Short mmCIF file of C-alpha atoms in Angstrom, two decimals:
data_model
loop_
_atom_site.label_atom_id
_atom_site.label_comp_id
_atom_site.label_asym_id
_atom_site.label_seq_id
_atom_site.Cartn_x
_atom_site.Cartn_y
_atom_site.Cartn_z
CA MET A 8 -59.25 -9.33 -47.30
CA GLU A 9 -60.25 -11.89 -44.71
CA HIS A 10 -63.57 -12.02 -42.86
CA ASP A 11 -64.09 -13.91 -39.62
CA SER A 12 -67.84 -14.42 -39.20
CA ASP A 13 -67.48 -15.52 -35.58
CA ASP A 14 -66.52 -12.14 -34.15
CA GLY A 15 -67.36 -9.75 -36.95
CA ARG A 16 -63.69 -8.87 -37.45
CA VAL A 17 -62.36 -7.70 -40.81
CA ARG A 18 -58.63 -7.47 -41.54
CA TRP A 19 -56.61 -5.82 -44.29
CA ARG A 20 -52.95 -6.90 -44.48
CA ARG A 21 -51.81 -3.50 -45.77
CA PHE A 22 -54.57 -1.04 -44.90
CA ALA A 23 -54.88 1.97 -47.22
CA VAL A 24 -57.35 4.42 -45.70
CA LEU A 25 -58.02 6.46 -48.81
CA THR A 26 -60.77 4.11 -49.94
CA ILE A 27 -63.14 7.00 -50.46
CA PRO A 28 -63.61 7.46 -54.22
CA ALA A 29 -61.70 10.56 -55.33
CA VAL A 30 -64.38 11.49 -57.85
CA ALA A 31 -67.09 11.51 -55.19
CA VAL A 32 -64.98 13.66 -52.87
CA THR A 33 -64.15 16.16 -55.62
CA ALA A 34 -67.76 16.39 -56.72
CA GLY A 35 -68.79 17.12 -53.16
CA LEU A 36 -66.42 20.04 -52.58
CA GLY A 37 -68.88 22.68 -53.76
CA ILE A 38 -71.64 21.07 -51.71
CA ALA A 39 -69.36 21.09 -48.67
CA LEU A 40 -68.86 24.83 -48.92
CA ALA A 41 -72.58 25.43 -49.36
CA GLN A 42 -73.44 23.33 -46.32
CA GLY A 43 -70.47 24.41 -44.21
CA ALA A 44 -69.43 20.75 -43.90
CA LEU A 45 -65.70 21.37 -43.53
CA ALA A 46 -63.36 19.06 -41.65
CA ALA A 47 -60.93 21.05 -39.50
CA SER A 48 -62.38 23.84 -37.37
CA PHE A 49 -59.46 26.13 -38.31
CA ALA A 50 -57.57 27.24 -41.42
CA VAL A 51 -54.85 24.65 -42.03
CA SER A 52 -51.26 25.63 -42.71
CA GLY A 53 -49.54 25.18 -46.04
CA GLN A 54 -47.58 22.20 -44.72
CA GLN A 55 -48.57 18.62 -44.19
CA PHE A 56 -47.02 16.67 -41.33
CA LYS A 57 -46.16 13.02 -40.85
CA VAL A 58 -47.27 10.82 -37.96
CA SER A 59 -46.17 7.30 -37.11
CA ALA A 60 -46.85 4.93 -34.22
CA GLU A 61 -46.05 1.34 -33.34
CA SER A 62 -49.75 0.80 -32.75
CA LEU A 63 -53.08 2.57 -32.44
CA SER A 64 -56.05 1.04 -30.63
CA GLY A 65 -59.39 2.77 -30.73
CA GLU A 66 -63.06 2.50 -29.78
CA GLY A 67 -65.75 4.11 -31.92
CA PHE A 68 -64.18 4.43 -35.40
CA ALA A 69 -65.60 6.43 -38.32
CA GLN A 70 -64.09 7.49 -41.64
CA TYR A 71 -65.40 9.69 -44.42
CA GLY A 72 -64.33 12.21 -47.07
CA SER A 73 -64.35 15.94 -46.41
CA VAL A 74 -62.39 19.12 -47.17
CA ASP A 75 -60.04 21.38 -45.24
CA VAL A 76 -59.57 25.06 -46.06
CA ASN A 77 -56.33 27.04 -45.82
CA ALA A 78 -55.84 30.74 -45.12
CA ARG A 79 -56.20 31.46 -48.86
CA ASP A 80 -59.65 29.82 -48.86
CA GLU A 81 -58.34 26.98 -51.03
CA LEU A 82 -60.09 23.63 -50.66
CA ILE A 83 -58.07 20.53 -49.75
CA PRO A 84 -59.69 17.07 -50.05
CA VAL A 85 -59.04 14.86 -47.02
CA ALA A 86 -60.06 11.55 -45.52
CA VAL A 87 -61.23 12.17 -41.96
CA THR A 88 -60.54 9.40 -39.44
CA ALA A 89 -62.51 9.95 -36.23
CA ILE A 90 -62.14 7.84 -33.05
CA LYS A 91 -63.97 8.24 -29.72
CA LYS A 92 -61.14 6.86 -27.58
CA ALA A 93 -57.63 6.11 -28.86
CA GLU A 94 -54.31 4.92 -27.48
CA LEU A 95 -51.06 5.21 -29.43
CA HIS A 96 -47.75 3.58 -28.58
CA SER A 97 -44.45 5.24 -29.59
CA LEU A 98 -45.96 8.24 -31.33
CA CYS A 99 -43.78 10.31 -33.67
CA GLN A 100 -44.80 13.55 -35.42
CA SER A 101 -42.60 15.50 -37.81
CA VAL A 102 -42.75 18.49 -40.12
CA VAL A 103 -39.98 19.89 -42.32
CA THR A 104 -39.73 23.59 -43.23
CA SER A 105 -37.39 24.86 -45.94
CA LEU A 106 -36.04 28.35 -45.23
CA PRO A 107 -34.00 30.63 -47.53
CA LEU A 108 -30.25 30.57 -46.77
CA ILE A 109 -30.76 28.15 -43.85
CA GLY A 110 -32.18 25.13 -45.67
CA ASP A 111 -34.35 22.42 -44.14
CA ILE A 112 -35.44 22.71 -40.50
CA SER A 113 -37.14 19.70 -38.88
CA LEU A 114 -39.51 19.71 -35.92
CA ASN A 115 -39.86 16.30 -34.30
CA LEU A 116 -42.20 15.34 -31.48
CA THR A 117 -42.17 11.95 -29.76
CA ALA A 118 -44.26 10.57 -26.90
CA GLY A 119 -45.80 7.39 -25.53
CA ARG A 120 -42.77 5.13 -25.46
CA LYS A 121 -43.54 3.79 -21.97
CA THR A 122 -47.11 4.93 -21.29
CA PRO A 123 -49.34 5.23 -24.37
CA VAL A 124 -50.58 8.55 -25.71
CA LYS A 125 -54.31 8.87 -25.01
CA ALA A 126 -56.88 10.89 -26.95
CA THR A 127 -60.64 11.35 -26.87
CA ASN A 128 -62.79 12.55 -29.77
CA LEU A 129 -59.78 12.36 -32.08
CA PHE A 130 -60.12 13.67 -35.66
CA VAL A 131 -57.30 13.32 -38.21
CA ASP A 132 -57.60 14.93 -41.65
CA ALA A 133 -55.24 12.83 -43.75
CA THR A 134 -54.16 12.42 -47.35
CA GLN A 135 -52.40 9.09 -46.75
CA LEU A 136 -52.56 6.38 -44.12
CA SER A 137 -51.16 2.85 -44.09
CA GLY A 138 -50.50 -0.01 -41.69
CA ASP A 139 -51.80 -3.42 -40.68
CA ALA A 140 -55.37 -2.97 -39.47
CA SER A 141 -58.18 -4.99 -37.93
CA PHE A 142 -61.75 -3.93 -37.15
CA THR A 143 -64.72 -5.35 -35.28
CA ASP A 144 -68.28 -5.00 -36.55
CA ILE A 145 -67.29 -2.85 -39.52
CA GLU A 146 -69.80 -1.23 -41.90
CA ILE A 147 -68.37 -0.29 -45.31
CA GLY A 148 -70.26 1.91 -47.75
CA ARG A 149 -72.54 3.60 -45.22
CA ASP A 150 -73.90 7.07 -46.05
CA ALA A 151 -71.49 9.54 -44.44
CA SER A 152 -74.33 11.62 -42.98
CA THR A 153 -75.65 8.65 -40.97
CA LEU A 154 -72.48 7.61 -39.10
CA ASP A 155 -73.14 6.91 -35.41
CA LYS A 156 -70.22 4.87 -34.03
CA GLY A 157 -67.58 7.59 -33.91
CA PRO A 158 -67.50 10.88 -31.98
CA ASP A 159 -70.75 12.87 -31.91
CA ASP A 160 -69.66 15.26 -34.67
CA ALA A 161 -68.19 12.56 -36.92
CA GLN A 162 -70.52 12.74 -39.90
CA GLY A 163 -69.83 13.69 -43.50
CA MET A 164 -71.93 14.83 -46.42
CA GLN A 165 -75.11 13.05 -47.45
CA ASP A 166 -74.77 10.45 -50.24
CA LEU A 167 -70.99 10.16 -49.84
CA PHE A 168 -69.11 6.96 -49.00
CA ALA A 169 -68.12 6.25 -45.40
CA GLN A 170 -67.24 3.39 -43.09
CA GLN A 171 -67.37 2.78 -39.35
CA ALA A 172 -66.56 0.10 -36.79
CA ASP A 173 -66.89 -0.62 -33.08
CA THR A 174 -63.10 -0.97 -32.67
CA VAL A 175 -59.97 -0.47 -34.75
CA ARG A 176 -56.36 -1.56 -34.26
CA ILE A 177 -53.56 -0.45 -36.58
CA THR A 178 -49.94 -1.53 -36.21
CA ASP A 179 -47.01 0.13 -38.01
CA LEU A 180 -49.14 3.24 -38.49
CA ARG A 181 -47.91 5.73 -41.08
CA GLN A 182 -49.93 8.78 -42.09
CA THR A 183 -49.58 12.17 -43.73
CA ALA A 184 -52.07 14.77 -42.54
CA TRP A 185 -53.14 18.40 -42.72
CA ALA A 186 -54.79 18.65 -39.30
CA THR A 187 -55.55 16.88 -36.03
CA ASN A 188 -58.27 17.81 -33.52
CA ALA A 189 -58.95 16.15 -30.18
CA GLY A 190 -61.18 16.75 -27.19
CA THR A 191 -58.32 15.67 -24.92
CA PHE A 192 -54.78 14.68 -25.90
CA THR A 193 -52.44 13.31 -23.22
CA LEU A 194 -48.81 12.86 -24.29
CA SER A 195 -46.72 10.99 -21.76
CA GLY A 196 -42.95 11.34 -22.08
CA LEU A 197 -43.27 14.27 -24.48
CA ASN A 198 -40.05 15.26 -26.27
CA LEU A 199 -39.94 18.06 -28.86
CA LYS A 200 -36.78 18.79 -30.85
CA ILE A 201 -35.89 21.20 -33.65
CA SER A 202 -32.85 20.44 -35.78
CA LYS A 203 -31.25 21.29 -39.11
CA GLY A 204 -31.75 18.93 -42.01
CA LYS A 205 -34.61 16.70 -43.10
CA LYS A 206 -35.49 14.33 -40.27
CA GLU A 207 -38.96 12.77 -40.60
CA CYS A 208 -40.81 10.00 -38.79
CA PHE A 209 -40.79 7.90 -41.99
#
């Protein structure tokens, strides 16, 4: 890790977002249910999806541990990444479904190859995220209930680990997620395709 004291920028060569201690997240699951502090505002499906992008640039970054719930009321630990304003270049999203007799069916969505995809109040509930990342004015180890740089609702449970920054930039973004929420989501050059076989973004 390198720290540039002149501009408050912190860089990780290979950024792994799941820095939130797994033990702390697991211990907080029961508390999350009691307090209603759940991540996605809907029951998530039984399938994770993959998202990649050449780059993501964002203002107002926050990250903390939380839980999603599926239709069976099962709890799923996630790392929530929340960004006030985000732009993504060459976005790809994919999900693969295996069906009896037919086999694998892939749904692929692409956008933002010429004009970037834009989102406001973006929340991603992920289990894996990697890329080359840089931040400005980052705070690591802040109490999740006191976050104030991300979207208005971007706070986690009290006493749990969190981090936030004024800006974030990630290149070669790769993530696996259960859910995405956004206040607005503008996808220029949208292309959606369904095909047989396993065809994923990465």
